[in-house]
Amino acid sequence: DVLEEMEPQTQIHIIESLPVDKVADLLEKMPADEAADILDEIEDDKAELLLREMDSESSKEIRELLEYPDNSAGGLMTTDVFSFKPGLTVGEVISELRQKKPEPSELYTLFVTEENDRLVGTFDLRDLVVSEPETHLNQIMRSDPVFLFDNQKIDDIAETISKYNLLAVPVVDRDNLLQGMVVVDDVVEDLINKRRTYKR
């Protein structure tokens, strides 16, 4: 948690000072998008060494994120999202969320997907709270959700979030398969960094 909040140069300094196995353990515990941001800042050889040291699932997820350009929806998105099948009830979803104890940002928007993670709708915590436990998700979900393609640029992302007043937006590929979500905080941070770079 501390490493996530540090400035990039401090993160790199700590990573460079620790053994590879310790760094790999740290990165595995971080959200994949945060770990990808750190690895993007260090030398390719060191990043590859760390990726090989990590468990295969974490490594695969981070590698996929690193393939996206920094200023794209794919490059900004988090893959820590919750998706559910449309036939589940509100009670079943609440029970699952209680068990998994998600981070607050993971609850900004919740997703409904069908086969192969195809996005078919979204809902939020309010929808769950005001609905009866036996209500099915396909009865409360928004079936025409606002979304971003994974290759859309940051200006498009900012415009979409501003236009619809959203805290988070789902990110899909060209087959409408859910890839993750972009959180408004990350977009604001990226725009600020972009502006600082421009001023320099």
Coordinates of N, CA, C and O in Angstrom, one line a residue, residues 13-184:
H13 N 13.6 3.7 -6.8 CA 14.8 3.6 -5.9 C 14.6 2.4 -5.0 O 15.6 1.7 -4.7
I14 N 13.4 2.2 -4.4 CA 13.2 1.1 -3.5 C 13.3 -0.2 -4.3 O 14.0 -1.2 -3.8
I15 N 12.8 -0.3 -5.5 CA 12.9 -1.5 -6.3 C 14.3 -1.9 -6.6 O 14.7 -3.1 -6.5
E16 N 15.1 -0.9 -6.9 CA 16.5 -1.1 -7.3 C 17.3 -1.6 -6.1 O 18.3 -2.2 -6.2
S17 N 16.8 -1.3 -4.8 CA 17.6 -1.6 -3.6 C 17.2 -2.9 -3.0 O 17.9 -3.4 -2.1
L18 N 16.2 -3.6 -3.5 CA 15.7 -4.8 -3.0 C 16.1 -6.0 -3.9 O 16.2 -5.9 -5.1
P19 N 16.2 -7.2 -3.3 CA 16.4 -8.4 -4.1 C 15.3 -8.7 -5.0 O 14.1 -8.3 -4.7
V20 N 15.5 -9.3 -6.2 CA 14.5 -9.5 -7.2 C 13.3 -10.3 -6.7 O 12.2 -10.0 -6.9
D21 N 13.6 -11.3 -5.9 CA 12.4 -12.1 -5.3 C 11.5 -11.3 -4.4 O 10.3 -11.5 -4.4
K22 N 12.1 -10.4 -3.6 CA 11.3 -9.6 -2.8 C 10.5 -8.6 -3.6 O 9.3 -8.3 -3.3
V23 N 11.1 -8.0 -4.6 CA 10.3 -7.1 -5.5 C 9.2 -7.8 -6.2 O 8.1 -7.3 -6.3
A24 N 9.5 -9.0 -6.7 CA 8.4 -9.8 -7.4 C 7.2 -10.0 -6.4 O 6.1 -9.9 -6.8
D25 N 7.5 -10.4 -5.2 CA 6.5 -10.6 -4.2 C 5.6 -9.3 -4.0 O 4.4 -9.4 -3.9
L26 N 6.3 -8.2 -3.9 CA 5.6 -6.9 -3.7 C 4.7 -6.6 -4.9 O 3.5 -6.2 -4.7
L27 N 5.2 -6.8 -6.1 CA 4.5 -6.5 -7.3 C 3.2 -7.4 -7.4 O 2.2 -6.9 -7.9
E28 N 3.4 -8.6 -7.0 CA 2.3 -9.6 -7.1 C 1.1 -9.1 -6.2 O -0.1 -9.4 -6.5
K29 N 1.4 -8.5 -5.1 CA 0.4 -8.0 -4.2 C -0.3 -6.7 -4.6 O -1.3 -6.4 -4.1
M30 N 0.3 -6.0 -5.5 CA -0.2 -4.7 -6.0 C -1.3 -5.0 -7.1 O -1.2 -6.0 -7.8
P31 N -2.2 -4.0 -7.3 CA -3.1 -4.1 -8.5 C -2.2 -4.1 -9.7 O -1.2 -3.5 -9.8
A32 N -2.7 -4.9 -10.7 CA -1.9 -5.2 -11.9 C -1.5 -3.9 -12.6 O -0.4 -3.7 -13.1
D33 N -2.4 -2.9 -12.7 CA -2.2 -1.6 -13.4 C -1.1 -0.8 -12.7 O -0.3 -0.2 -13.3
E34 N -1.1 -0.9 -11.3 CA 0.0 -0.1 -10.6 C 1.3 -0.8 -10.8 O 2.3 -0.1 -11.0
A35 N 1.4 -2.1 -10.8 CA 2.6 -2.8 -11.0 C 3.1 -2.6 -12.4 O 4.3 -2.4 -12.6
A36 N 2.2 -2.5 -13.4 CA 2.6 -2.3 -14.8 C 3.2 -0.9 -14.9 O 4.2 -0.7 -15.6
D37 N 2.7 0.1 -14.2 CA 3.2 1.5 -14.2 C 4.6 1.5 -13.7 O 5.5 2.2 -14.3
I38 N 4.9 0.8 -12.7 CA 6.2 0.7 -12.1 C 7.2 0.1 -13.1 O 8.3 0.6 -13.3
L39 N 6.8 -1.1 -13.6 CA 7.7 -1.8 -14.5 C 8.0 -1.0 -15.8 O 9.0 -1.2 -16.4
D40 N 7.0 -0.2 -16.1 CA 7.2 0.6 -17.3 C 8.3 1.7 -17.2 O 8.8 2.2 -18.2
E41 N 8.6 2.0 -15.9 CA 9.6 3.1 -15.6 C 11.0 2.6 -15.5 O 11.9 3.4 -15.4
I42 N 11.2 1.2 -15.4 CA 12.5 0.7 -15.2 C 13.1 0.1 -16.5 O 12.3 -0.1 -17.4
E43 N 14.3 -0.2 -16.4 CA 15.0 -0.8 -17.6 C 14.3 -2.1 -18.0 O 13.9 -2.9 -17.2
D44 N 14.2 -2.3 -19.4 CA 13.6 -3.5 -19.9 C 14.1 -4.8 -19.3 O 13.3 -5.7 -19.0
D45 N 15.4 -4.9 -19.2 CA 16.1 -6.1 -18.7 C 15.6 -6.5 -17.3 O 15.3 -7.6 -17.0
K46 N 15.6 -5.4 -16.4 CA 15.2 -5.6 -15.0 C 13.7 -5.9 -15.0 O 13.3 -6.8 -14.2
A47 N 12.9 -5.3 -15.8 CA 11.5 -5.6 -15.8 C 11.2 -7.0 -16.2 O 10.4 -7.7 -15.6
E48 N 11.9 -7.5 -17.2 CA 11.7 -8.8 -17.7 C 12.1 -9.8 -16.6 O 11.5 -10.9 -16.4
L49 N 13.2 -9.5 -15.9 CA 13.7 -10.4 -14.8 C 12.6 -10.5 -13.7 O 12.3 -11.6 -13.2
L50 N 12.0 -9.4 -13.4 CA 10.9 -9.4 -12.4 C 9.7 -10.2 -12.8 O 9.1 -10.9 -12.1
L51 N 9.3 -10.0 -14.1 CA 8.2 -10.7 -14.6 C 8.3 -12.2 -14.6 O 7.4 -12.9 -14.4
R52 N 9.6 -12.6 -14.9 CA 9.8 -14.0 -14.9 C 9.8 -14.6 -13.5 O 9.5 -15.8 -13.3
E53 N 10.1 -13.8 -12.5 CA 10.2 -14.2 -11.1 C 8.8 -14.3 -10.5 O 8.5 -15.0 -9.5
M54 N 7.8 -13.5 -11.1 CA 6.5 -13.5 -10.5 C 5.7 -14.7 -10.9 O 6.1 -15.5 -11.8
D55 N 4.6 -15.0 -10.2 CA 3.7 -16.1 -10.6 C 3.1 -15.9 -12.0 O 3.0 -14.7 -12.4
S56 N 2.8 -16.9 -12.7 CA 2.5 -16.9 -14.1 C 1.2 -16.0 -14.3 O 1.1 -15.3 -15.3
E57 N 0.2 -16.1 -13.4 CA -1.0 -15.4 -13.6 C -0.8 -13.9 -13.5 O -1.3 -13.1 -14.4
S58 N -0.1 -13.4 -12.5 CA 0.2 -12.0 -12.3 C 1.1 -11.5 -13.5 O 0.8 -10.4 -14.0
S59 N 2.1 -12.3 -13.8 CA 3.0 -11.9 -14.9 C 2.2 -11.7 -16.2 O 2.4 -10.7 -17.0
K60 N 1.3 -12.6 -16.5 CA 0.6 -12.6 -17.8 C -0.3 -11.3 -17.8 O -0.4 -10.6 -18.8
E61 N -1.0 -11.0 -16.7 CA -1.9 -9.9 -16.6 C -1.1 -8.6 -16.8 O -1.5 -7.7 -17.5
I62 N 0.1 -8.5 -16.2 CA 0.9 -7.3 -16.3 C 1.5 -7.1 -17.7 O 1.5 -6.0 -18.2
R63 N 1.9 -8.2 -18.3 CA 2.4 -8.2 -19.6 C 1.4 -7.6 -20.6 O 1.7 -6.8 -21.5
E64 N 0.2 -8.1 -20.5 CA -0.9 -7.6 -21.3 C -1.1 -6.1 -21.2 O -1.4 -5.4 -22.2
L65 N -1.1 -5.6 -20.0 CA -1.2 -4.2 -19.7 C -0.1 -3.3 -20.3 O -0.3 -2.2 -20.8
L66 N 1.1 -3.9 -20.2 CA 2.3 -3.2 -20.7 C 2.3 -3.0 -22.2 O 3.0 -2.2 -22.8
E67 N 1.5 -3.8 -22.9 CA 1.4 -3.7 -24.4 C 0.6 -2.5 -24.9 O 0.8 -2.1 -26.0
Y68 N -0.2 -2.0 -24.0 CA -1.0 -0.8 -24.4 C -0.1 0.5 -24.2 O 0.7 0.6 -23.3
P69 N -0.4 1.5 -25.1 CA 0.3 2.8 -25.0 C -0.1 3.4 -23.7 O -1.3 3.2 -23.2
D70 N 0.8 4.2 -23.1 CA 0.5 4.8 -21.8 C -0.8 5.7 -21.8 O -1.5 5.8 -20.8
N71 N -1.0 6.4 -22.9 CA -2.1 7.4 -22.9 C -3.4 6.8 -23.5 O -4.3 7.5 -24.0
S72 N -3.5 5.5 -23.5 CA -4.7 4.8 -24.0 C -5.6 4.3 -22.8 O -5.1 4.2 -21.7
A73 N -6.8 4.0 -23.1 CA -7.7 3.4 -22.1 C -7.1 2.1 -21.5 O -7.2 1.9 -20.3
G74 N -6.6 1.3 -22.4 CA -5.9 0.0 -22.0 C -4.7 0.3 -21.0 O -4.5 -0.5 -20.1
G75 N -4.0 1.4 -21.3 CA -2.8 1.7 -20.5 C -3.2 2.3 -19.2 O -2.4 2.2 -18.2
L76 N -4.4 2.9 -19.1 CA -4.8 3.5 -17.8 C -5.8 2.6 -17.0 O -6.0 2.8 -15.8
M77 N -6.3 1.6 -17.6 CA -7.4 0.8 -16.9 C -6.8 -0.1 -15.8 O -5.6 -0.4 -15.8
T78 N -7.7 -0.4 -14.9 CA -7.4 -1.4 -13.9 C -8.1 -2.7 -14.3 O -9.3 -2.6 -14.8
T79 N -7.6 -3.8 -14.0 CA -8.2 -5.1 -14.3 C -8.9 -5.7 -13.1 O -9.5 -6.8 -13.2
D80 N -8.8 -5.0 -12.0 CA -9.5 -5.4 -10.8 C -11.0 -5.0 -10.8 O -11.3 -3.9 -10.3
V81 N -11.8 -5.8 -11.4 CA -13.2 -5.4 -11.6 C -14.1 -6.6 -11.2 O -13.6 -7.7 -11.1
F82 N -15.3 -6.3 -10.9 CA -16.3 -7.4 -10.5 C -17.3 -7.5 -11.6 O -18.0 -6.5 -11.9
S83 N -17.5 -8.7 -12.1 CA -18.5 -8.9 -13.1 C -19.4 -10.1 -12.7 O -18.9 -11.0 -12.1
F84 N -20.6 -10.1 -13.1 CA -21.6 -11.1 -12.7 C -22.5 -11.5 -13.9 O -22.7 -10.7 -14.8
K85 N -23.0 -12.7 -13.8 CA -23.9 -13.2 -14.9 C -25.3 -12.6 -14.7 O -25.7 -12.3 -13.5
P86 N -26.0 -12.3 -15.7 CA -27.3 -11.6 -15.6 C -28.4 -12.3 -14.8 O -29.3 -11.7 -14.3
G87 N -28.2 -13.7 -14.7 CA -29.2 -14.4 -14.0 C -29.1 -14.5 -12.5 O -30.0 -15.0 -11.8
L88 N -28.0 -13.9 -12.0 CA -27.8 -13.9 -10.5 C -28.8 -12.9 -9.9 O -29.2 -11.9 -10.5
T89 N -29.1 -13.2 -8.6 CA -30.0 -12.3 -7.9 C -29.2 -11.3 -7.1 O -28.0 -11.5 -6.9
V90 N -29.9 -10.2 -6.7 CA -29.2 -9.2 -5.9 C -28.7 -9.8 -4.6 O -27.5 -9.5 -4.2
G91 N -29.4 -10.7 -4.0 CA -28.9 -11.3 -2.7 C -27.6 -12.1 -3.0 O -26.7 -12.1 -2.1
E92 N -27.5 -12.8 -4.1 CA -26.3 -13.6 -4.4 C -25.1 -12.7 -4.6 O -24.0 -13.0 -4.2
V93 N -25.4 -11.6 -5.3 CA -24.3 -10.6 -5.6 C -23.8 -10.0 -4.3 O -22.6 -9.9 -4.1
I94 N -24.7 -9.6 -3.4 CA -24.3 -9.0 -2.2 C -23.5 -10.0 -1.3 O -22.5 -9.6 -0.7
S95 N -23.9 -11.2 -1.3 CA -23.2 -12.3 -0.6 C -21.8 -12.5 -1.1 O -20.8 -12.6 -0.3
E96 N -21.6 -12.5 -2.4 CA -20.3 -12.6 -3.0 C -19.4 -11.4 -2.7 O -18.2 -11.6 -2.4
L97 N -20.0 -10.2 -2.7 CA -19.2 -9.0 -2.4 C -18.7 -9.0 -1.0 O -17.6 -8.6 -0.6
R98 N -19.6 -9.5 -0.1 CA -19.2 -9.6 1.3 C -18.1 -10.5 1.5 O -17.2 -10.3 2.3
Q99 N -18.1 -11.6 0.8 CA -17.0 -12.6 0.9 C -15.7 -12.1 0.4 O -14.6 -12.3 1.0
K100 N -15.7 -11.4 -0.7 CA -14.5 -10.9 -1.4 C -13.9 -9.6 -0.8 O -12.8 -9.3 -1.1
K101 N -14.8 -8.8 -0.1 CA -14.3 -7.6 0.5 C -13.5 -6.7 -0.5 O -12.3 -6.4 -0.3
P102 N -14.1 -6.2 -1.5 CA -13.4 -5.4 -2.5 C -13.0 -4.0 -2.0 O -13.5 -3.5 -1.0
E103 N -12.0 -3.4 -2.7 CA -11.6 -2.1 -2.4 C -12.7 -1.1 -2.8 O -13.4 -1.4 -3.7
P104 N -12.8 0.1 -2.2 CA -13.8 1.0 -2.6 C -13.9 1.3 -4.1 O -14.9 1.4 -4.7
S105 N -12.7 1.5 -4.7 CA -12.6 1.9 -6.1 C -13.2 0.8 -7.0 O -13.6 1.0 -8.1
E106 N -13.1 -0.5 -6.5 CA -13.6 -1.6 -7.3 C -15.1 -1.6 -7.3 O -15.7 -2.4 -8.1
L107 N -15.8 -0.8 -6.5 CA -17.2 -0.8 -6.4 C -17.8 0.4 -7.1 O -19.1 0.6 -7.0
Y108 N -17.0 1.3 -7.7 CA -17.6 2.4 -8.4 C -18.6 2.0 -9.5 O -19.7 2.6 -9.6
T109 N -18.3 1.0 -10.2 CA -19.2 0.4 -11.2 C -19.0 -1.1 -11.2 O -17.9 -1.6 -11.1
L110 N -20.1 -1.8 -11.3 CA -20.1 -3.3 -11.3 C -20.7 -3.7 -12.7 O -21.5 -3.0 -13.2
F111 N -20.2 -4.9 -13.2 CA -20.5 -5.2 -14.6 C -21.3 -6.5 -14.7 O -21.2 -7.4 -13.8
V112 N -22.1 -6.6 -15.7 CA -22.8 -7.8 -16.1 C -22.3 -8.3 -17.4 O -22.2 -7.6 -18.4
T113 N -21.8 -9.6 -17.4 CA -21.2 -10.1 -18.6 C -21.8 -11.5 -18.9 O -22.3 -12.2 -18.0
E114 N -21.8 -11.8 -20.2 CA -22.3 -13.1 -20.7 C -21.1 -14.0 -21.0 O -20.0 -13.7 -20.5
E115 N -21.2 -14.9 -22.0 CA -20.1 -15.8 -22.3 C -18.9 -15.0 -22.8 O -19.0 -14.0 -23.4
N116 N -17.7 -15.5 -22.4 CA -16.4 -14.9 -22.8 C -16.3 -13.5 -22.3 O -15.5 -12.7 -22.9
D117 N -17.0 -13.2 -21.2 CA -16.9 -11.8 -20.6 C -17.4 -10.7 -21.5 O -16.9 -9.6 -21.4
R118 N -18.4 -11.0 -22.3 CA -19.0 -10.0 -23.2 C -19.8 -9.1 -22.3 O -20.7 -9.5 -21.6
L119 N -19.5 -7.8 -22.4 CA -20.2 -6.8 -21.6 C -21.7 -6.6 -22.1 O -21.9 -6.3 -23.2
V120 N -22.6 -6.8 -21.1 CA -24.0 -6.6 -21.5 C -24.7 -5.5 -20.6 O -25.9 -5.1 -20.9
G121 N -24.1 -5.1 -19.5 CA -24.7 -4.1 -18.7 C -23.9 -3.7 -17.5 O -22.8 -4.3 -17.2
T122 N -24.3 -2.7 -16.8 CA -23.6 -2.2 -15.6 C -24.7 -1.9 -14.5 O -25.9 -1.7 -14.8
F123 N -24.2 -1.9 -13.3 CA -25.1 -1.5 -12.2 C -24.2 -0.9 -11.1 O -22.9 -1.1 -11.1
D124 N -24.7 -0.3 -10.0 CA -23.9 0.2 -8.9 C -24.5 -0.2 -7.6 O -25.5 -0.9 -7.5
L125 N -23.8 0.2 -6.5 CA -24.2 -0.3 -5.2 C -25.6 0.2 -4.9 O -26.4 -0.5 -4.2
R126 N -26.0 1.4 -5.3 CA -27.3 1.9 -5.0 C -28.4 0.9 -5.6 O -29.4 0.6 -5.0
D127 N -28.1 0.4 -6.8 CA -29.1 -0.5 -7.5 C -29.3 -1.7 -6.6 O -30.4 -2.3 -6.5
L128 N -28.2 -2.2 -6.0 CA -28.3 -3.4 -5.1 C -29.1 -3.1 -3.8 O -29.9 -3.8 -3.4
V129 N -28.7 -1.9 -3.2 CA -29.3 -1.6 -1.9 C -30.8 -1.4 -2.0 O -31.6 -1.8 -1.1
V130 N -31.3 -0.8 -3.1 CA -32.7 -0.5 -3.2 C -33.6 -1.6 -3.8 O -34.8 -1.5 -3.9
S131 N -32.9 -2.7 -4.2 CA -33.6 -3.8 -4.9 C -33.9 -4.9 -3.9 O -33.1 -5.1 -2.9
E132 N -34.9 -5.7 -4.1 CA -35.2 -6.8 -3.3 C -34.2 -7.9 -3.6 O -33.7 -8.1 -4.7
P133 N -33.9 -8.7 -2.5 CA -32.8 -9.8 -2.7 C -33.1 -10.8 -3.8 O -32.1 -11.3 -4.4
E134 N -34.3 -11.0 -4.1 CA -34.6 -12.0 -5.2 C -34.6 -11.4 -6.6 O -34.8 -12.2 -7.6
T135 N -34.4 -10.1 -6.7 CA -34.4 -9.5 -8.0 C -33.2 -9.9 -8.8 O -32.1 -10.0 -8.3
H136 N -33.4 -10.2 -10.1 CA -32.2 -10.6 -10.9 C -31.5 -9.4 -11.5 O -32.1 -8.4 -11.7
L137 N -30.2 -9.5 -11.8 CA -29.4 -8.4 -12.3 C -30.0 -7.9 -13.6 O -29.9 -6.7 -13.9
N138 N -30.5 -8.8 -14.5 CA -31.0 -8.3 -15.8 C -32.2 -7.5 -15.6 O -32.6 -6.8 -16.6
Q139 N -32.8 -7.4 -14.4 CA -33.9 -6.5 -14.2 C -33.5 -5.1 -13.7 O -34.3 -4.2 -13.8
I140 N -32.3 -5.0 -13.2 CA -31.8 -3.7 -12.7 C -30.7 -3.1 -13.4 O -30.3 -1.9 -13.2
M141 N -30.0 -3.9 -14.3 CA -28.8 -3.4 -14.9 C -29.2 -2.4 -16.0 O -30.3 -2.4 -16.6
R142 N -28.2 -1.5 -16.3 CA -28.3 -0.6 -17.5 C -27.8 -1.4 -18.7 O -26.6 -1.7 -18.8
S143 N -28.7 -1.7 -19.6 CA -28.3 -2.5 -20.7 C -27.6 -1.8 -21.9 O -27.3 -2.5 -22.9
D144 N -27.5 -0.5 -21.8 CA -26.8 0.2 -22.9 C -25.7 1.1 -22.2 O -25.7 2.3 -22.3
P145 N -24.7 0.4 -21.5 CA -23.7 1.2 -20.8 C -22.8 2.0 -21.6 O -22.4 1.6 -22.8
V146 N -22.3 3.1 -21.1 CA -21.2 3.9 -21.7 C -20.0 3.1 -21.5 O -19.7 2.5 -20.5
F147 N -19.1 3.0 -22.6 CA -17.9 2.2 -22.5 C -16.8 2.9 -23.3 O -17.1 3.8 -24.1
L148 N -15.6 2.4 -23.1 CA -14.5 2.9 -23.9 C -13.8 1.6 -24.6 O -13.8 0.6 -24.0
F149 N -13.3 1.9 -25.8 CA -12.5 0.8 -26.4 C -11.1 0.9 -25.8 O -10.6 2.0 -25.5
D150 N -10.4 -0.2 -25.7 CA -9.1 -0.3 -25.1 C -8.0 0.6 -25.8 O -7.0 0.9 -25.2
N151 N -8.2 0.9 -27.1 CA -7.2 1.8 -27.8 C -7.6 3.2 -27.8 O -6.9 4.0 -28.5
Q152 N -8.7 3.7 -27.2 CA -9.0 5.1 -27.2 C -8.0 5.9 -26.4 O -7.5 5.5 -25.4
K153 N -7.8 7.1 -26.9 CA -6.8 8.0 -26.3 C -7.4 8.8 -25.0 O -8.6 8.9 -24.9
I154 N -6.4 9.3 -24.3 CA -6.8 10.0 -23.0 C -7.8 11.1 -23.1 O -8.7 11.3 -22.3
D155 N -7.7 11.9 -24.2 CA -8.6 13.0 -24.5 C -10.0 12.5 -24.6 O -11.0 13.1 -24.1
D156 N -10.2 11.4 -25.3 CA -11.5 10.7 -25.5 C -12.1 10.2 -24.1 O -13.2 10.4 -23.8
I157 N -11.1 9.7 -23.3 CA -11.5 9.2 -22.0 C -12.0 10.3 -21.1 O -13.1 10.2 -20.5
A158 N -11.3 11.4 -21.1 CA -11.6 12.5 -20.2 C -13.0 13.1 -20.7 O -13.8 13.5 -19.8
E159 N -13.2 13.2 -22.0 CA -14.4 13.7 -22.5 C -15.6 12.9 -22.1 O -16.7 13.4 -21.7
T160 N -15.5 11.5 -22.2 CA -16.5 10.6 -21.9 C -16.9 10.7 -20.4 O -18.0 10.8 -20.0
I161 N -15.9 10.7 -19.5 CA -16.1 10.8 -18.1 C -16.8 12.1 -17.7 O -17.7 12.1 -16.9
S162 N -16.3 13.2 -18.3 CA -16.9 14.5 -18.0 C -18.3 14.6 -18.5 O -19.2 15.0 -17.8
K163 N -18.6 14.1 -19.7 CA -19.9 14.2 -20.3 C -21.0 13.4 -19.5 O -22.1 13.9 -19.3
Y164 N -20.6 12.2 -19.0 CA -21.6 11.4 -18.3 C -21.4 11.4 -16.8 O -22.2 10.7 -16.1
N165 N -20.5 12.2 -16.3 CA -20.3 12.4 -14.9 C -20.1 11.1 -14.2 O -20.8 10.7 -13.2
L166 N -19.1 10.3 -14.7 CA -18.9 8.9 -14.2 C -17.7 8.9 -13.3 O -16.7 9.7 -13.4
L167 N -17.7 7.9 -12.3 CA -16.5 7.7 -11.5 C -15.6 6.6 -12.2 O -14.4 6.6 -11.9
A168 N -16.2 5.8 -13.0 CA -15.4 4.7 -13.7 C -16.2 4.3 -14.9 O -17.4 4.4 -15.0
V169 N -15.4 3.9 -16.0 CA -16.0 3.5 -17.2 C -15.4 2.1 -17.6 O -14.2 1.9 -17.6
P170 N -16.3 1.2 -18.1 CA -15.8 -0.1 -18.5 C -14.9 0.1 -19.8 O -15.2 0.9 -20.6
V171 N -14.0 -0.8 -19.9 CA -13.1 -0.8 -21.1 C -13.3 -2.2 -21.8 O -13.2 -3.2 -21.2
V172 N -13.6 -2.1 -23.1 CA -13.8 -3.4 -23.9 C -12.9 -3.4 -25.1 O -12.3 -2.4 -25.5
D173 N -12.7 -4.6 -25.6 CA -12.0 -4.7 -26.9 C -13.0 -4.6 -28.1 O -14.2 -4.4 -27.9
R174 N -12.5 -4.8 -29.3 CA -13.3 -4.7 -30.4 C -14.4 -5.7 -30.5 O -15.4 -5.6 -31.3
D175 N -14.3 -6.8 -29.7 CA -15.4 -7.8 -29.7 C -16.3 -7.6 -28.5 O -17.1 -8.5 -28.2
N176 N -16.2 -6.4 -27.9 CA -17.1 -6.1 -26.7 C -16.8 -7.0 -25.5 O -17.7 -7.1 -24.7
L177 N -15.6 -7.5 -25.4 CA -15.3 -8.3 -24.2 C -14.7 -7.4 -23.2 O -13.8 -6.6 -23.5
L178 N -15.1 -7.5 -22.0 CA -14.7 -6.6 -20.9 C -13.2 -6.9 -20.6 O -12.8 -8.0 -20.3
Q179 N -12.4 -5.8 -20.6 CA -11.0 -5.9 -20.3 C -10.6 -5.3 -18.9 O -9.7 -5.7 -18.3
G180 N -11.4 -4.3 -18.5 CA -11.2 -3.7 -17.2 C -12.0 -2.4 -17.1 O -13.0 -2.3 -17.8
M181 N -11.6 -1.5 -16.3 CA -12.3 -0.2 -16.2 C -11.3 0.9 -15.9 O -10.2 0.7 -15.3
V182 N -11.6 2.1 -16.4 CA -10.8 3.3 -16.2 C -11.5 4.1 -15.0 O -12.7 4.4 -15.1
V183 N -10.7 4.4 -14.0 CA -11.2 5.1 -12.8 C -10.9 6.6 -13.0 O -9.8 6.9 -13.5
V184 N -11.8 7.5 -12.7 CA -11.6 8.9 -13.0 C -10.4 9.5 -12.3 O -9.7 10.3 -12.9

